[in-house]
Structures are given as structure tokens and as C-alpha cells.
mmCIF file of C-alpha atoms and ligand atoms in Angstrom:
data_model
loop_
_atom_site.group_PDB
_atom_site.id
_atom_site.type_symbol
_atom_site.label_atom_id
_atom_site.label_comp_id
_atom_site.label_asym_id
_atom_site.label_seq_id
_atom_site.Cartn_x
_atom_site.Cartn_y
_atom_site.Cartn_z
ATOM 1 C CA UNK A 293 0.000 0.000 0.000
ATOM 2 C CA UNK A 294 1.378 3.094 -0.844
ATOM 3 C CA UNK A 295 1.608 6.558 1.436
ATOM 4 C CA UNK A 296 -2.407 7.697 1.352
ATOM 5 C CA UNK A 297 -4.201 11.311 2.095
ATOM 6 C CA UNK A 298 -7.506 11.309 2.676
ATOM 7 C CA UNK A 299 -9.065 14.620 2.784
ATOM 8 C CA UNK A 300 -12.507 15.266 5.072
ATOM 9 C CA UNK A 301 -13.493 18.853 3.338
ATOM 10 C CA UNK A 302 -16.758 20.748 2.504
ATOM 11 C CA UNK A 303 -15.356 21.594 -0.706
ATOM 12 C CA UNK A 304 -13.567 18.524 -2.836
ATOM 13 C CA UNK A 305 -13.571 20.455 -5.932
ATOM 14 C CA UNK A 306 -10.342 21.888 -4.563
ATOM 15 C CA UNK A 307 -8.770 18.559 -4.958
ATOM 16 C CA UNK A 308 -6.086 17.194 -6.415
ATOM 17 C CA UNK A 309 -5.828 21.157 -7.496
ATOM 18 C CA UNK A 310 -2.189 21.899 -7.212
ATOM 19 C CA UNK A 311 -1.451 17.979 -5.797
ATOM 20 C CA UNK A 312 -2.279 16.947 -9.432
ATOM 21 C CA UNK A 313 0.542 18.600 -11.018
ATOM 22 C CA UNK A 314 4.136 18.644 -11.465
ATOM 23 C CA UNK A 315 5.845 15.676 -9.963
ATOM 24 C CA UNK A 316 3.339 15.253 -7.127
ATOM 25 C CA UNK A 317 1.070 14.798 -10.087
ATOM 26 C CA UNK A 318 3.136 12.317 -11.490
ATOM 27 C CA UNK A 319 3.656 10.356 -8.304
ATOM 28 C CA UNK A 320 0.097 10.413 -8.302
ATOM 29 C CA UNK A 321 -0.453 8.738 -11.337
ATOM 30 C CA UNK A 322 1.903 6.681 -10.758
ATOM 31 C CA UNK A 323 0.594 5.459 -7.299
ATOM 32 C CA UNK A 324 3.396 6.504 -5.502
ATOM 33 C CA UNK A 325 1.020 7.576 -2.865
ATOM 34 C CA UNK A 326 -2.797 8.338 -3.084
ATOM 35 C CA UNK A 327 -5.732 10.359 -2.180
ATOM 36 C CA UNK A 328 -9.109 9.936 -1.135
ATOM 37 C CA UNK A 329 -11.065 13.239 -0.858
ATOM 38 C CA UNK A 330 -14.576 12.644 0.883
ATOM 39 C CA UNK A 331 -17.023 15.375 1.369
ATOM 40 C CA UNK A 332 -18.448 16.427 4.808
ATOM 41 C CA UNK A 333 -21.467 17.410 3.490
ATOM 42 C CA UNK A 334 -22.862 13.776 3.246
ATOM 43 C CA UNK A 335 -22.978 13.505 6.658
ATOM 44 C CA UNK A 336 -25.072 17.104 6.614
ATOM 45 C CA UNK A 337 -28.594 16.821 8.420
ATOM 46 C CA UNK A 338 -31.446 16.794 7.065
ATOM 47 C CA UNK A 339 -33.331 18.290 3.447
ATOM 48 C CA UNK A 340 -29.977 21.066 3.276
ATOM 49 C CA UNK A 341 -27.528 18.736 4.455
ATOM 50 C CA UNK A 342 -26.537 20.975 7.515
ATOM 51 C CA UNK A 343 -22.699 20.823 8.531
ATOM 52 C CA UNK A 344 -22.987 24.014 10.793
ATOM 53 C CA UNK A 345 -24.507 26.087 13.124
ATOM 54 C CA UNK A 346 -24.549 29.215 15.899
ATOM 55 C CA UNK A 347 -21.721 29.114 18.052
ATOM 56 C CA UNK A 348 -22.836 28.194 21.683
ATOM 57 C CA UNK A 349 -22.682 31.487 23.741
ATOM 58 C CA UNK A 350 -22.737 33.576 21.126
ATOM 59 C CA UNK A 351 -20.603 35.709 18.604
ATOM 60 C CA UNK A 352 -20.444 35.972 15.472
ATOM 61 C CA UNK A 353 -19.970 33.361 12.372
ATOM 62 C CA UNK A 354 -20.816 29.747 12.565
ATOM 63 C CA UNK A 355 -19.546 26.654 13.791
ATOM 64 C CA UNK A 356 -18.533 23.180 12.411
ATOM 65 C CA UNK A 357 -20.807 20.505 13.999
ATOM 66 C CA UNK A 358 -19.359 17.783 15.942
ATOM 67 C CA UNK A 359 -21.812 15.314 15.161
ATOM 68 C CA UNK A 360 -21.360 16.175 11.700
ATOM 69 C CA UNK A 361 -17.729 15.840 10.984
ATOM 70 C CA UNK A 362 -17.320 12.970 13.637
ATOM 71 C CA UNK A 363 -19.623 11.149 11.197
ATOM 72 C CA UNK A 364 -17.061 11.871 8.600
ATOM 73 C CA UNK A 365 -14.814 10.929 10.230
ATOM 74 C CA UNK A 366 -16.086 7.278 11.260
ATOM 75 C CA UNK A 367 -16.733 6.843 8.080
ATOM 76 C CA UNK A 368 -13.247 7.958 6.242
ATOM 77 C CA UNK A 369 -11.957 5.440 9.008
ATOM 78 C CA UNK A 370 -13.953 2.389 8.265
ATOM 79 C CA UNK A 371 -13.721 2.591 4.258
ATOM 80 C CA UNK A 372 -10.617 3.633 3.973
ATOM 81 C CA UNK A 373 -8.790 2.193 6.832
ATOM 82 C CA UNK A 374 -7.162 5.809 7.832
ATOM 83 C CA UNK A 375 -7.634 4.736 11.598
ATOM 84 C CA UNK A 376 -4.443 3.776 13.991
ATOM 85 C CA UNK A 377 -2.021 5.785 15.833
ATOM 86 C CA UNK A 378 0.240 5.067 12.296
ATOM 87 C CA UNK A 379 -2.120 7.361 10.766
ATOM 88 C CA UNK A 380 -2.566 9.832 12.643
ATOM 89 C CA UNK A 381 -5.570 12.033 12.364
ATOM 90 C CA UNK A 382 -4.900 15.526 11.889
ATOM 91 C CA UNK A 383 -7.433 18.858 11.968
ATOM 92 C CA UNK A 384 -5.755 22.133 10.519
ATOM 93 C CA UNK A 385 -6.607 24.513 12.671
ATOM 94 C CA UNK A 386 -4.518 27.735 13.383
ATOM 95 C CA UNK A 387 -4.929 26.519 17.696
ATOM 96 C CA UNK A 388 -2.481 23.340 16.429
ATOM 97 C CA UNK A 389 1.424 22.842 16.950
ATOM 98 C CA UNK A 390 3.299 24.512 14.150
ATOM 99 C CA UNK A 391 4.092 22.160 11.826
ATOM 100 C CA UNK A 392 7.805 21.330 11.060
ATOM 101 C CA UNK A 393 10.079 19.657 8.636
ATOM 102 C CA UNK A 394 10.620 16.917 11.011
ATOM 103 C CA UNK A 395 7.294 15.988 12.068
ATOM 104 C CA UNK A 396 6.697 16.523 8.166
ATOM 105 C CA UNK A 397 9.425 13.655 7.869
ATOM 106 C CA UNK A 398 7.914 11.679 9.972
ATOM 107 C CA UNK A 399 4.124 11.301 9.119
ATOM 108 C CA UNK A 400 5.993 10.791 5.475
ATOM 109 C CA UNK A 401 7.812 7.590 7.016
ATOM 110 C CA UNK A 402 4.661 6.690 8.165
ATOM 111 C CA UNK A 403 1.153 5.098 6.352
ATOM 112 C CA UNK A 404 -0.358 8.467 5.325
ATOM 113 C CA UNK A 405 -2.424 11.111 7.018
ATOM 114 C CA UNK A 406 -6.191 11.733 7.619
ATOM 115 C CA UNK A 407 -7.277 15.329 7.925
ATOM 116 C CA UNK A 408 -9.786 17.052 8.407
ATOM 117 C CA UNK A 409 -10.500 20.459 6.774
ATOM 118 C CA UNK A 410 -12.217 23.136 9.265
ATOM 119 C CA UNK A 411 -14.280 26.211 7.841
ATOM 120 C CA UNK A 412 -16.213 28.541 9.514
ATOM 121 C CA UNK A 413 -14.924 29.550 12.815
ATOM 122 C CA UNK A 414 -13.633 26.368 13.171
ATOM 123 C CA UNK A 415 -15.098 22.622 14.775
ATOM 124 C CA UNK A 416 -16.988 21.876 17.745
ATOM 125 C CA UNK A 417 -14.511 21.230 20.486
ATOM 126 C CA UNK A 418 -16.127 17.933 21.540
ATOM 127 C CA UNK A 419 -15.344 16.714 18.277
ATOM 128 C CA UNK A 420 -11.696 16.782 18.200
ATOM 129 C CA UNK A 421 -11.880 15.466 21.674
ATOM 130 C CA UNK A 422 -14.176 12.450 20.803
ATOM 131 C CA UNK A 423 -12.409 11.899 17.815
ATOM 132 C CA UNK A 424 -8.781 11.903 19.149
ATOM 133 C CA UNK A 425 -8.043 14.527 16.615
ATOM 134 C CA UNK A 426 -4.543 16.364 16.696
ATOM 135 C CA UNK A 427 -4.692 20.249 15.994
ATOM 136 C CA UNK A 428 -1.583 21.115 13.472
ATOM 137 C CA UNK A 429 -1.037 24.738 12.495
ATOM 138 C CA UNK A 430 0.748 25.304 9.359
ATOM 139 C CA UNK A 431 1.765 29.101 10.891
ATOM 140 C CA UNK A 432 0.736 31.916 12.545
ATOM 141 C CA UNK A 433 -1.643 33.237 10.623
ATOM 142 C CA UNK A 434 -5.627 32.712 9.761
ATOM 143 C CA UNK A 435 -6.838 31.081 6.490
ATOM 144 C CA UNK A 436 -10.343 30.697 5.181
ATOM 145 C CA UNK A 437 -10.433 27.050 5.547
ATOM 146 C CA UNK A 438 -8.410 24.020 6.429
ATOM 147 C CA UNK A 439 -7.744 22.806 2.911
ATOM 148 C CA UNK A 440 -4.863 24.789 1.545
ATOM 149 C CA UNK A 441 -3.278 23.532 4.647
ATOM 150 C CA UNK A 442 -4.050 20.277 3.978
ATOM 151 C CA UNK A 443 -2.700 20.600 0.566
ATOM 152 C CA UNK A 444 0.827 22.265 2.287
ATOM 153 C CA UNK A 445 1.374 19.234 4.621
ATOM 154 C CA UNK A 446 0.476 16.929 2.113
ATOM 155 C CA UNK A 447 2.760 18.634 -0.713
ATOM 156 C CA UNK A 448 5.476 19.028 1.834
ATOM 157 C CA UNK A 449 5.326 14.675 3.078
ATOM 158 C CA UNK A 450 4.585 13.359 -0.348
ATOM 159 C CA UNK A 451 7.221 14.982 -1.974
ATOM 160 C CA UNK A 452 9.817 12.897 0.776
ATOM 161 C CA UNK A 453 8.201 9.611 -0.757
ATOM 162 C CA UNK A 454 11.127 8.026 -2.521
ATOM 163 C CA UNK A 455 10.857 8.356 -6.008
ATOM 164 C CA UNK A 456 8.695 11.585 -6.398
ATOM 165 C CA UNK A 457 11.445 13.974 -6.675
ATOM 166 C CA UNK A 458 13.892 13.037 -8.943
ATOM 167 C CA UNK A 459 17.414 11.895 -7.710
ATOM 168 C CA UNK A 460 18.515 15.226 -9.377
ATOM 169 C CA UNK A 461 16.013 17.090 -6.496
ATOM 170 C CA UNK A 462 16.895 15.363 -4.050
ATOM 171 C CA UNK A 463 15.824 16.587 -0.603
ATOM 172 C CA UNK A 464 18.806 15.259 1.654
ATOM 173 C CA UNK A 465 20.167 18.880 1.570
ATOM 174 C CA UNK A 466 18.034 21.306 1.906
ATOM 175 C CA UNK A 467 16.279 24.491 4.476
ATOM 176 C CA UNK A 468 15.992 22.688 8.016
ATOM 177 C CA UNK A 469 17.553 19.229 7.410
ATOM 178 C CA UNK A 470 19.821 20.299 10.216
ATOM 179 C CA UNK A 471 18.245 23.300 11.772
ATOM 180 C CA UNK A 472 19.894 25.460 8.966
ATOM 181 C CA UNK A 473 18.385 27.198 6.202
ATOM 182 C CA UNK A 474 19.636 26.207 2.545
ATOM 183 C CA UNK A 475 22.805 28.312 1.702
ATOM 184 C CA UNK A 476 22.475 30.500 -1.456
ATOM 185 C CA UNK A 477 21.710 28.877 -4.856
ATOM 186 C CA UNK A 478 22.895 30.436 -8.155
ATOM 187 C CA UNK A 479 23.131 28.800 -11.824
ATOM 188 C CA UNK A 480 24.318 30.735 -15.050
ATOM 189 C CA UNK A 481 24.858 33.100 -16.430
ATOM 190 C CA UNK A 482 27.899 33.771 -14.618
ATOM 191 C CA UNK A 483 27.261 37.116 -14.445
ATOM 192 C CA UNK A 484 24.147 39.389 -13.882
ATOM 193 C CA UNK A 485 23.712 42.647 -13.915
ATOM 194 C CA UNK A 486 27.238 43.254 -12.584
ATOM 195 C CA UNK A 487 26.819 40.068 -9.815
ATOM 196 C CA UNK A 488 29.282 37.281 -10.258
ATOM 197 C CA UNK A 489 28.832 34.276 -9.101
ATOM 198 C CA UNK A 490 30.718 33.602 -5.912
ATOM 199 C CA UNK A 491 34.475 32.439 -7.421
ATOM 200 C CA UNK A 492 34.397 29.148 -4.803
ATOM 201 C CA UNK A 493 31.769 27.758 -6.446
ATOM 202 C CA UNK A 494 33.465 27.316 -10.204
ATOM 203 C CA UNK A 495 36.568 27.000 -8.742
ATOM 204 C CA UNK A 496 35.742 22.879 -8.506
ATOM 205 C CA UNK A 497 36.915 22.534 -5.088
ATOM 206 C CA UNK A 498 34.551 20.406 -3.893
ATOM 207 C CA UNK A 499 35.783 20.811 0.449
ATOM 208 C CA UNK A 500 35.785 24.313 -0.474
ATOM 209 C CA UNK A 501 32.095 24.292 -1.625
ATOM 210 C CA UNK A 502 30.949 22.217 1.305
ATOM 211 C CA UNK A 503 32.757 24.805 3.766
ATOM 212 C CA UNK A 504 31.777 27.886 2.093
ATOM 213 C CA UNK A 505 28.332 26.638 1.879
ATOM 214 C CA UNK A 506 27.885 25.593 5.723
ATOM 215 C CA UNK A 507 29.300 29.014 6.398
ATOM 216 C CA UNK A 508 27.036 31.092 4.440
ATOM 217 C CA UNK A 509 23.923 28.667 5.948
ATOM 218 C CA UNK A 510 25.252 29.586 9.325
ATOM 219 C CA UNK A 511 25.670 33.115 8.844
ATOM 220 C CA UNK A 512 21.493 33.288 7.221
ATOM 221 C CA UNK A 513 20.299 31.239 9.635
ATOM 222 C CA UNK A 514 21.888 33.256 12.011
ATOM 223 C CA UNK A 515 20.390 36.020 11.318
ATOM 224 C CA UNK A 516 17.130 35.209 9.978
ATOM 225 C CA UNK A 517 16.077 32.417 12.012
ATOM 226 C CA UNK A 518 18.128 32.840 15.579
ATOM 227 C CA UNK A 519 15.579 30.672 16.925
ATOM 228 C CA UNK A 520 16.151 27.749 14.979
ATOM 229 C CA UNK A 521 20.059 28.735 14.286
ATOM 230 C CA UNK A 522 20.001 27.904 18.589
ATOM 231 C CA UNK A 523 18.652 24.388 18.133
ATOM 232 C CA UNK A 524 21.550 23.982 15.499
ATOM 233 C CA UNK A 525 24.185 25.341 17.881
ATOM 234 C CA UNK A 526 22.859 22.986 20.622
ATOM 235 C CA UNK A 527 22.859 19.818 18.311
ATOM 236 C CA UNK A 528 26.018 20.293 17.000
ATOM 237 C CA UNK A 529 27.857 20.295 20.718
HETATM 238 N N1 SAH B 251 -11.854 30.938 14.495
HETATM 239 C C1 SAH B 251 -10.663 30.174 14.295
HETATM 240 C C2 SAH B 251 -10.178 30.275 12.850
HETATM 241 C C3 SAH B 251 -11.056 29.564 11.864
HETATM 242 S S1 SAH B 251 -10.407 29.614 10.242
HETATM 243 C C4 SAH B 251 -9.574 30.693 15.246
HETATM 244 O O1 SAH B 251 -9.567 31.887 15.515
HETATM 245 O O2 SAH B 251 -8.717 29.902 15.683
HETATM 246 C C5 SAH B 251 -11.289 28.307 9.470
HETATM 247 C C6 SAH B 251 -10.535 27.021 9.291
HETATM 248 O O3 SAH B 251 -9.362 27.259 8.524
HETATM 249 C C7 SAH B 251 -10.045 26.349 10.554
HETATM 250 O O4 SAH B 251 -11.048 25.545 11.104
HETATM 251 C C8 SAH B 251 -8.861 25.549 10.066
HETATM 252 O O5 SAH B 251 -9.261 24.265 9.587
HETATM 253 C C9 SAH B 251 -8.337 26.361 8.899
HETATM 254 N N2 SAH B 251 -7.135 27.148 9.219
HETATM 255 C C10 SAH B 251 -7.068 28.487 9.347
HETATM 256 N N3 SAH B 251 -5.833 28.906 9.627
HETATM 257 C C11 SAH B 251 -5.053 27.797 9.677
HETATM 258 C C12 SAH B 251 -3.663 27.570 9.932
HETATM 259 N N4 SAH B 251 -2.831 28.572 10.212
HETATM 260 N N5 SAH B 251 -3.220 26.299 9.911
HETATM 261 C C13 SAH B 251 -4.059 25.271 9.643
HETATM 262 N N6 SAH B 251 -5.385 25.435 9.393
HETATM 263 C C14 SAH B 251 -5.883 26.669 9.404
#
């Protein structure tokens, strides 16, 4: 069985979207991994297939009903056996723990993912209680709905699946593999607008690359990300 997403969402029509193209798309096709997009709405109530309703003590907007998407839920479980602590089951929700290239790395090691797209202002707390869901954020900031995050954590595991990127793209190198971000890129032409290339790089010195390039990752990471350029300083001793 290969790596699987399946998607809980009140709008499906935004699937595959982007997932479908490029090399995801490709993987895709080629059942690298797979998705199963089921929409909430079936489990609506009644004649308009209700999913939502007033929040309880007020305010404004409306709320995603527990009984609603925990019927979802049981159901993405039981037909497409996304249940088990190996698949963990994931709402997007702003509230969540940020997610990070390592837990990323993980649920890709892992079966797949189910989540669960919220909209509105959000789902019913009992629900993600009942329903053992975990909250993951995707950053500190408020979307419309749950599934462009889906589609980033998805996008971000799939393409560590061996065999969807190219050996060419390969991700052992790259922004947060070892609490650094990437060092600067550059390809021809050798010179732009008056910018040269940085001379170590054609000079074919291949220690020299390595050591300019963990320098100049330092030195960003440094100062851009001090945060995460302490969890490097603290692994490395
Ligand atoms: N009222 C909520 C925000 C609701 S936004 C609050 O203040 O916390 C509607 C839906 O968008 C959420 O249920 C969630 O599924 C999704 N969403 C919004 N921002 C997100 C983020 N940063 N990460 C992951 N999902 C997010």
C-alpha cells in the first residue's frame, strides 16, 4: 500500500488542485502515494444537508458541527482504513502545533495522514476530543479554511516519498535538514547585472564548496532564524 491522504473537506472540488501537477502529479499517477477526498457534506442533516450552526454562547460566524464531521470521520476510518495511531488524524486549525520539517518527515515515514479540513470559525470542540483529533497549524496566521493547509502538509510529506522527486532534487540537503536554512543557490549566467557568481563555487573545489556553503547557511540562519540557528548550535555540541 502506498503513502495515502484522505481529505474530510466541505469543498472537494479543490482537490487534487495543485497535488495533481508537477511531480506530485506524477507520483500520483503513478501510485506513488494516493488520495481519497470525501465530502463532509454527506454527513449534513437533514433536506440542506446541515454541517454548521450558531456558536454556543454567542458571537459571530458559525460553527462546524461535531456530530457532523465525527460522522465523517467514522466513516473515512472504516472505508478507507485511515484509523491507527500510524495514521494519525490531523485537523488544521490555526490553535495546532506549528508544523515542522521533522514531524513533516515523519508522518511521510509513516502510512499516510487523515485530515480534516475546518471552515467557519472552526469545529466543535467535543469533536476533536471524541475523535482523538490532533490540531496542526501550518503558521501563525488565519486562512479561510483548512484545505490549503491540507494541501501544504500533504505537498510538503509526499514529496519525501522516494521516487517523487527526482534523484537530481533530491531533498537530503536542503532548508531545516539540520536546523539550517539552505545556503544560497545560483546557476548561469555567470554574471548578472554586474553580480558574479561567488568564485568558490566554479573553482571545482569540492571541500571548499561544502565549507563555504555551511558558512554562508550559518551566517542566514543566524540572522534570519536565531531561533532555529540555537537548536543547530545545541545539536552540534
Ligand atoms: N476561528 C478560528 C479560525 C477559523 S479559520 C480561530 O480563531 O482559531 C477556518 C478554518 O481554517 C479552521 O477551522 C482551520 O481548519 C483552517 N485554518 C485556518 N488557519 C489555519 C492555519 N494557520 N493552519 C491550519 N489550518 C488553518
Amino acid at each position: 500500500m502506498s503513502w495515502s491522504a484522505t481529505v474530510l473537506t466541505l469543498f472537494p472540488e479543490m482537490f487534487p488542485g495543485p497535488l495533481g501537477l508537477s511531480l506530485l502529479g506524477k507520483a500520483l499517477q503513478k501510485n506513488l502515494w494516493s488520495l481519497q477526498v470525501r465530502d463532509i457534506r454527506e454527513h449534513g442533516l437533514g433536506k440542506h444537508r446541515t454541517v454548521d450552526d450558531t456558536p454556543a454562547g454567542g458571537g459571530p460566524g458559525m460553527v462546524m458541527r461535531a456530530d457532523v464531521a465525527s460522522a465523517a470521520i467514522d466513516a473515512a476510518r472504516s472505508v478507507c482504513g485511515a484509523a491507527g495511531p500510524e495514521r494519525p488524524s490531523i485537523y488544521l486549525s490555526p490553535r495546532g502545533k506549528p508544523l515542522t520539517q521533522a514531524r513533516v518527515r515523519a508522518l511521510a515515514e509513516g502510512p499516510g495522514v487523515l485530515l480534516l479540513c475546518g471552515r467557519f470559525e472552526g469545529l466543535d470542540a467535543r469533536a476533536i476530543e471524541a475523535r482523538g483529533l490532533e490540531e496542526i497549524s501550518i503558521g501563525d496566521f488565519v486562512l479561510a479554511g483548512g484545505e490549503i493547509a491540507a494541501m501544504a502538509l500533504i505537498e510538503a510529506a509526499v514529496r519525501l516519498i522516494p521516487g517523487v522527486l527526482g534523484a537530481a532534487e533530491s531533498p537530503a540537503e536542503e532548508s531545516f535538514s539540520e536546523n539550517l536554512l539552505e545556503y544560497p543557490q545560483y546557476t548561469r549566467p555567470q554574471s548578472f547585472e554586474g553580480w558574479d557568481i561567488p568564485a568558490v563555487l566554479s573553482g571545482g573545489n569540492h571541500k571548499e564548496i561544502a565549507r563555504w556553503r555551511r558558512a554562508e547557511a550559518e551566517k542566514l540562519t543566524k540572522e534570519r532564524r536565531p531561533d532555529l540557528f540555537a537548536l543547530y548550535e545545541k545539536q552540534k555540541h
